[in-house]
mmCIF file of C-alpha atoms and ligand atoms in Angstrom:
data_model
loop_
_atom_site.group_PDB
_atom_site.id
_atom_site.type_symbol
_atom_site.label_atom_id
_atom_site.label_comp_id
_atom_site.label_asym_id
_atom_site.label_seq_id
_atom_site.Cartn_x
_atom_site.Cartn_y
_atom_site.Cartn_z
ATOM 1 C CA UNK A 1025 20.601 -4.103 13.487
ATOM 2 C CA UNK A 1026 17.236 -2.347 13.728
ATOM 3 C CA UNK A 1027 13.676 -4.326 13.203
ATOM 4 C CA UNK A 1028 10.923 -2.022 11.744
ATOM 5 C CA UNK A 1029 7.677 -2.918 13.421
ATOM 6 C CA UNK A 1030 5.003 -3.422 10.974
ATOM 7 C CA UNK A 1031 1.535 -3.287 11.066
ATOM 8 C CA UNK A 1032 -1.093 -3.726 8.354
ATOM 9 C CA UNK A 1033 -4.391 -2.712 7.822
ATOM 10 C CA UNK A 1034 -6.438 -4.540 5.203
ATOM 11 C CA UNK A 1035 -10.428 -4.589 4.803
ATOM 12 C CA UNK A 1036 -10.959 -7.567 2.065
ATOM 13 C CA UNK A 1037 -8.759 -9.683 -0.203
ATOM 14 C CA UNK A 1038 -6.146 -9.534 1.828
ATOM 15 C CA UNK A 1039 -3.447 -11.158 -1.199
ATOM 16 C CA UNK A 1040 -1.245 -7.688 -0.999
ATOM 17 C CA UNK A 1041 -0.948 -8.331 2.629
ATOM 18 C CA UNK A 1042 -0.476 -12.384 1.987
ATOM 19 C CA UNK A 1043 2.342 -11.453 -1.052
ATOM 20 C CA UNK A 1044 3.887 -9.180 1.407
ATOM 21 C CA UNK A 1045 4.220 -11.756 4.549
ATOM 22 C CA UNK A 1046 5.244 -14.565 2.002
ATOM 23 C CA UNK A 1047 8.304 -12.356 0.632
ATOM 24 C CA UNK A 1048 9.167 -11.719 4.385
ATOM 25 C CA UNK A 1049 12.276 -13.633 3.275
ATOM 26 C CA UNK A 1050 13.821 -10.920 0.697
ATOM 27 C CA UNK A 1051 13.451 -8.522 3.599
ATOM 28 C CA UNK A 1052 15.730 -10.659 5.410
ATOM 29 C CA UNK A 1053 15.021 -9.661 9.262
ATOM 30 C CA UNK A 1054 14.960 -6.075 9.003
ATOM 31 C CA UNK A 1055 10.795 -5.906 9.389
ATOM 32 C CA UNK A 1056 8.346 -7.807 11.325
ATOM 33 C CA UNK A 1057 4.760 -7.778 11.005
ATOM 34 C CA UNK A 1058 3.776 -7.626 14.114
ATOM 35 C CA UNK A 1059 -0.203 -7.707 13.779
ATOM 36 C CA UNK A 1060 -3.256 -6.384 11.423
ATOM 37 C CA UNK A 1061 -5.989 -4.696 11.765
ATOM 38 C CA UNK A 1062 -9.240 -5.132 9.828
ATOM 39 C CA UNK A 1063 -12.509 -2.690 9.702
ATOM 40 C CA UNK A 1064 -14.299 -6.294 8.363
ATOM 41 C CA UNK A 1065 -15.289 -9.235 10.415
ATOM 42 C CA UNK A 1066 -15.864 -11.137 6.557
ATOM 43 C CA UNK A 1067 -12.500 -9.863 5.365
ATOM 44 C CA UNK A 1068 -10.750 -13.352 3.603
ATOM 45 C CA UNK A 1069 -7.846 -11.252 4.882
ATOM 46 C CA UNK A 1070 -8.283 -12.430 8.465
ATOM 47 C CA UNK A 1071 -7.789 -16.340 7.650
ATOM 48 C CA UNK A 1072 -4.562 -15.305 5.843
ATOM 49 C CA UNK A 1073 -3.270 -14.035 9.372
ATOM 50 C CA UNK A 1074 -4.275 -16.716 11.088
ATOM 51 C CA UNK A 1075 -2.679 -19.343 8.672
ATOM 52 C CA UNK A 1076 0.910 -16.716 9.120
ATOM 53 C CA UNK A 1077 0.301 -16.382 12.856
ATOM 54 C CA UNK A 1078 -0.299 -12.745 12.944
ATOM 55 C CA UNK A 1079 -2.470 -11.571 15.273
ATOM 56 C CA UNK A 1080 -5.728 -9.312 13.655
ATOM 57 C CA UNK A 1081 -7.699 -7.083 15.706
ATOM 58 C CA UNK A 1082 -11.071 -6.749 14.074
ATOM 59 C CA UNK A 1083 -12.960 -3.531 14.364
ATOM 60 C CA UNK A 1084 -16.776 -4.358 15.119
ATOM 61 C CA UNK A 1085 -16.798 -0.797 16.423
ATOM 62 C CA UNK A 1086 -18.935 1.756 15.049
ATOM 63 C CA UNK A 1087 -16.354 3.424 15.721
ATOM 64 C CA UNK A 1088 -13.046 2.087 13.690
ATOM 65 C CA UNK A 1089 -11.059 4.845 14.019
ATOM 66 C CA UNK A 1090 -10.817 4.825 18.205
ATOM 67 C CA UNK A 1091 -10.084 0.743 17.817
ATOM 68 C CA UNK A 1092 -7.652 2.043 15.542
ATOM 69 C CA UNK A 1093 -6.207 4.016 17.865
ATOM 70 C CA UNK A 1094 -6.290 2.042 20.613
ATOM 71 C CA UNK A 1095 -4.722 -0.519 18.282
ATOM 72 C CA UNK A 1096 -2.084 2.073 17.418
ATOM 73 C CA UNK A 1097 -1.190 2.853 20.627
ATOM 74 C CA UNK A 1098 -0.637 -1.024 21.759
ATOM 75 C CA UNK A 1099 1.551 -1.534 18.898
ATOM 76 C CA UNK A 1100 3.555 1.715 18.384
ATOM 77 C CA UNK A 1101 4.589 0.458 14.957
ATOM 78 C CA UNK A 1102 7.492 1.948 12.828
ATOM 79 C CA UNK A 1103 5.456 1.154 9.978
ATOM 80 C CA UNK A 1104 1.678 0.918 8.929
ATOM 81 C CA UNK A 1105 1.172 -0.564 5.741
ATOM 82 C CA UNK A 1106 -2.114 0.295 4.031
ATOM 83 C CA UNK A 1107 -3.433 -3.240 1.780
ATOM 84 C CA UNK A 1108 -6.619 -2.535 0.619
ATOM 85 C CA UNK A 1109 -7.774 -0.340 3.804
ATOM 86 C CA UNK A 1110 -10.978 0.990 2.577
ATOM 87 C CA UNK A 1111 -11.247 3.635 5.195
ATOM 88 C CA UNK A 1112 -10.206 7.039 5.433
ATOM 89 C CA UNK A 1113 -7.586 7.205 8.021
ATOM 90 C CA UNK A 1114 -7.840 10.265 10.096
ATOM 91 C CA UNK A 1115 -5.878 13.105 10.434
ATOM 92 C CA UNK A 1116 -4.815 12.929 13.886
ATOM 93 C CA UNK A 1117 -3.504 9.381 13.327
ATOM 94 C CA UNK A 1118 -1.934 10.931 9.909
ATOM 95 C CA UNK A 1119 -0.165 13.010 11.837
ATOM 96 C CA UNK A 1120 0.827 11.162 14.707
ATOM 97 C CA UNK A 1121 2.837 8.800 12.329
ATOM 98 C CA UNK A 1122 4.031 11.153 9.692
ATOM 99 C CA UNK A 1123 6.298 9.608 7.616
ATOM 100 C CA UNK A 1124 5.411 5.872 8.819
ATOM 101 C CA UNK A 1125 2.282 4.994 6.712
ATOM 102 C CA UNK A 1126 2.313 4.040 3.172
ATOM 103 C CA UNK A 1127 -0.650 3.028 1.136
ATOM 104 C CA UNK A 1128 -1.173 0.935 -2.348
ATOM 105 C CA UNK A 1129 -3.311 2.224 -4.874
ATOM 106 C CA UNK A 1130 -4.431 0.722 -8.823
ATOM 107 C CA UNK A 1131 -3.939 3.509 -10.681
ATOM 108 C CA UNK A 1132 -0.857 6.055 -11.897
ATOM 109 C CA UNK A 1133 -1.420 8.831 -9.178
ATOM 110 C CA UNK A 1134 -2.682 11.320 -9.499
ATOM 111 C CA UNK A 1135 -4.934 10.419 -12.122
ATOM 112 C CA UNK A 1136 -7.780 8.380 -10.789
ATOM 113 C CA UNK A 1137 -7.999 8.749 -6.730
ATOM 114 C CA UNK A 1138 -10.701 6.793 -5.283
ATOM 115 C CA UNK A 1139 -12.590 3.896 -6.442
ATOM 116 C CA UNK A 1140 -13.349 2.150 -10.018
ATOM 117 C CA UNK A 1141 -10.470 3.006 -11.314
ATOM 118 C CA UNK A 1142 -10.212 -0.386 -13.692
ATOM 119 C CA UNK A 1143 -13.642 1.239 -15.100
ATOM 120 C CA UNK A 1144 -12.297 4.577 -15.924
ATOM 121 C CA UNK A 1145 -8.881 3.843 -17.185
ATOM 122 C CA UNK A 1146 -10.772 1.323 -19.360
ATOM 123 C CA UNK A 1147 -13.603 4.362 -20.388
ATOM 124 C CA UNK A 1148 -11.151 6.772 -21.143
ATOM 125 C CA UNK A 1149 -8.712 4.346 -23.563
ATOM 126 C CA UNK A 1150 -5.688 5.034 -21.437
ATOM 127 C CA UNK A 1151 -2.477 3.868 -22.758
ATOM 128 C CA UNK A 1152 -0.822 2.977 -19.888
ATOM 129 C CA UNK A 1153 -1.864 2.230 -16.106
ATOM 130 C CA UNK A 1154 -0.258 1.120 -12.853
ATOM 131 C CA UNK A 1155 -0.271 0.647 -9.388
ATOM 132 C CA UNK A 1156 1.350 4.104 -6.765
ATOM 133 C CA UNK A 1157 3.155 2.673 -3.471
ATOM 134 C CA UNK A 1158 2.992 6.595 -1.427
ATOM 135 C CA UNK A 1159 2.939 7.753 1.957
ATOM 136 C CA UNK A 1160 -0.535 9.176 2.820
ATOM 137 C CA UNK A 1161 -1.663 12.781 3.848
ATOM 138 C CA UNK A 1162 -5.048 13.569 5.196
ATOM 139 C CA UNK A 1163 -6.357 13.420 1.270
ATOM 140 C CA UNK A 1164 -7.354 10.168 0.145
ATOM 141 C CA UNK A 1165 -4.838 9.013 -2.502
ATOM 142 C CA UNK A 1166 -2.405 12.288 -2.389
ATOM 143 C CA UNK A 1167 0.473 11.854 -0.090
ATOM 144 C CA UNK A 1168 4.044 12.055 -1.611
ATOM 145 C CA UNK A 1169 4.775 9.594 -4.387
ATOM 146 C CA UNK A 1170 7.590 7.064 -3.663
ATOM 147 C CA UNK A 1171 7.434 4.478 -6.666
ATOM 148 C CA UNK A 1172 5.247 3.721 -9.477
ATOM 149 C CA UNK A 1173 4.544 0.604 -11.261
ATOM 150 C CA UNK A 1174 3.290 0.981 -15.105
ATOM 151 C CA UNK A 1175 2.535 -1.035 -17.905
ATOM 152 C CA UNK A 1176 1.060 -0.680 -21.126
ATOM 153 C CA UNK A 1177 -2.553 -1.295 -21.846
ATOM 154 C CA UNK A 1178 -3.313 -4.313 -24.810
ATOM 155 C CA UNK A 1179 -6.646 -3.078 -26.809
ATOM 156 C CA UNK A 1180 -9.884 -4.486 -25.735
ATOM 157 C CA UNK A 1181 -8.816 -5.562 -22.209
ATOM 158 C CA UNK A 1182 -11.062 -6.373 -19.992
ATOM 159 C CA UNK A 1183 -11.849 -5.383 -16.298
ATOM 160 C CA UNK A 1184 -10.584 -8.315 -14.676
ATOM 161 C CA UNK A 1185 -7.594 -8.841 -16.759
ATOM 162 C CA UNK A 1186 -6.768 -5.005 -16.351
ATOM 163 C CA UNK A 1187 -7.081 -6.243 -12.517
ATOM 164 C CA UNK A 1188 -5.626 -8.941 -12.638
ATOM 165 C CA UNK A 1189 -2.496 -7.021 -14.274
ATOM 166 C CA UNK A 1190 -2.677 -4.618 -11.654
ATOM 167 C CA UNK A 1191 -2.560 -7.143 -8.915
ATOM 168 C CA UNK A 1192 0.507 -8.669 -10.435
ATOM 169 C CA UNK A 1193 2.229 -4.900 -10.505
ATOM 170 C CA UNK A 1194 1.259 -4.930 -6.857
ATOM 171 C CA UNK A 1195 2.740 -7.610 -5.632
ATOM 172 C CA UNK A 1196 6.150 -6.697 -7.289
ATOM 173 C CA UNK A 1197 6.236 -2.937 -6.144
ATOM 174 C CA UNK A 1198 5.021 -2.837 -2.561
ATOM 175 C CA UNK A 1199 7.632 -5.234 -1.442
ATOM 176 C CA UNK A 1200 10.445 -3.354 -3.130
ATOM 177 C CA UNK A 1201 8.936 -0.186 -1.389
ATOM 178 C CA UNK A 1202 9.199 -1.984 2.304
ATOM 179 C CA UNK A 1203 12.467 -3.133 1.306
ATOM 180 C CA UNK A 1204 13.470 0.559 1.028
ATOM 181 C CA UNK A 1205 11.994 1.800 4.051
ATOM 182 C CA UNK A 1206 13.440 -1.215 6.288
ATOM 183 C CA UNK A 1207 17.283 -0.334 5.155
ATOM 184 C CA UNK A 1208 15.937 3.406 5.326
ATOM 185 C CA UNK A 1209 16.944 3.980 1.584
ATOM 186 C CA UNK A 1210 13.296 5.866 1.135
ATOM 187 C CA UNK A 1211 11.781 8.310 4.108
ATOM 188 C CA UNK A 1212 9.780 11.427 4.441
ATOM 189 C CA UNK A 1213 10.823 14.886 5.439
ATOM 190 C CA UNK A 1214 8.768 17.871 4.959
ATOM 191 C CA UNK A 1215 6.322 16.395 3.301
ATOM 192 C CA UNK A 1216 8.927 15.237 0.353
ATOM 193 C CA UNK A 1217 10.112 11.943 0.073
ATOM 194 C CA UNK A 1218 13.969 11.017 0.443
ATOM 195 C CA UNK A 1219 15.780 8.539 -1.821
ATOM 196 C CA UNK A 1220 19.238 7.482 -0.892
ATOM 197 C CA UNK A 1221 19.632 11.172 1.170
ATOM 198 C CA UNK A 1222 17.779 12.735 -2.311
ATOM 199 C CA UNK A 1223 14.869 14.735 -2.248
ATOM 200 C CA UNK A 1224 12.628 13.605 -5.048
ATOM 201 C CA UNK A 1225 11.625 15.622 -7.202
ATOM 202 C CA UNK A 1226 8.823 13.788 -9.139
ATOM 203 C CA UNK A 1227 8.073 9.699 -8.345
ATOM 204 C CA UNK A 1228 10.191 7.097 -9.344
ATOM 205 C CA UNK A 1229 9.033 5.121 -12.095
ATOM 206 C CA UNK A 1230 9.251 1.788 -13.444
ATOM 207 C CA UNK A 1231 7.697 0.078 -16.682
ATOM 208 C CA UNK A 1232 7.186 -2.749 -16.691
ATOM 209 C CA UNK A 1233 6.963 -5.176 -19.574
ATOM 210 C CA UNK A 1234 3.666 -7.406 -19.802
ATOM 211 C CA UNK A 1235 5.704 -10.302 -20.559
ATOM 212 C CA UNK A 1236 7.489 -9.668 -16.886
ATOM 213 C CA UNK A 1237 4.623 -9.962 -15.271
HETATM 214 C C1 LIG B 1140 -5.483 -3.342 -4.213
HETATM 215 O O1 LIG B 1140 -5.757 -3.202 -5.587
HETATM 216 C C2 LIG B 1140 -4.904 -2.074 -3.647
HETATM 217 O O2 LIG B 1140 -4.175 -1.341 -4.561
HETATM 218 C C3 LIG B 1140 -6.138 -1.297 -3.269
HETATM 219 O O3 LIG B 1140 -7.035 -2.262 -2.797
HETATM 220 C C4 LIG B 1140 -6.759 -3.512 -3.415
HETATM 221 C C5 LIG B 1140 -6.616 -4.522 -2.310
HETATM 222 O O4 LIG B 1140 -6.488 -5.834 -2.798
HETATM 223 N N1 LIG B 1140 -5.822 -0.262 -2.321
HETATM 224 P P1 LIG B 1140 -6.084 -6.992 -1.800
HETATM 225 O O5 LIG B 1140 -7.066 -6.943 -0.639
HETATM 226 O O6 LIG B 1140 -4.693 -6.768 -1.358
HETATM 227 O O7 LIG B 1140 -6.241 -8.251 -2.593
#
């Protein structure tokens, strides 16, 4: 049997990285996260490593992106799991793992790329929101859509409850994502994803009850 080798990059929190090592165990030994890589010397995410053993390159390089490749290079990773990676990833790293890098992101894709997206979904009275697991491109928040959390949105919410739902949509859908790519159930080709030898033709989607969450 194969091991995917995983890498992730995080910049803060660090709990989508921390959910992800601790369900390790559904995964059974298909992946291993073999290190991290943070453009943050304050990121809480590097304490999380430590306390999992995972090694964490930090970036104090004004420069990221070469210690990113450099970091690439060492690792060669099957995998590179954006969690909360607040930089733009380049294109000639985009394209040297096509297919192999998947990022997290709090809102239903494509509406809302980018940042404060609590704020706007809140602004604009949306009636639903959720949390897009897809692999990137060289546009921030637009590479092919593999799954989609959603949920619908209780009046008068606030910012850190809508957040704090989101999180908790997070931390079910990326794993089920990794789980997909380690038994090679979801990859890309031609810029499309493939499910279960399917091209898909628009994400898939799952809502979610509040009371499952
Ligand atoms: C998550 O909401 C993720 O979707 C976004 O950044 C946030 C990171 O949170 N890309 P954490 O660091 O995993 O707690």
């Amino acid at each position: 049997m194969s091991v995917k080798k995983c890498v992730i990059l995080f910049s803060g929190q660090g709990s989508n990285m921390e959910n992800l090592i601790k369900k390790k165990a559904i995964i059974q030994s298909k992946i291993s996260y073999v290190a991290a890589f943070t453009d943050n010397s304050e990121a809480n995410g590097i304490s999380i490593c430590k306390a999992h053993n995972i090694s964490v390159h930090i970036s104090d390089n004004e420069n990221v992106n070469l210690d990113l490749t450099n970091f690439l290079r060492l690792y060669n990773p099957d995998l590179v799991i954006l969690a909360g990676y607040m930089k733009i990833v380049p294109e000639n790293i985009v394209n040297d793992f096509k297919g192999k890098i998947i990022n997290i992101h709090p809102s239903l894709l494509p509406k809302y790329p980018g940042l404060n997206t609590y704020e706007k979904v809140l602004k604009n009275k949306d009636k639903y929101h959720g949390v897009t697991v897809h692999f990137i491109n060289s546009i921030l928040d637009n590479g092919p859509i593999i799954l989609q959390g959603k949920v619908s949105i209780a009046n008068n919410l606030t910012q850190a409850e809508l957040k704090s739902i989101t999180h908790k949509i997070e931390y079910k859908i990326y794993p089920i994502v990794i789980q997909w790519i380690a038994n090679d159930i979801v990859t890309l080709n031609n810029n499309k994803v493939v499910f279960k030898n399917k091209i898909l033709e628009s994400p898939i989607t799952h809502l979610i009850e509040n009371e499952d969450l």
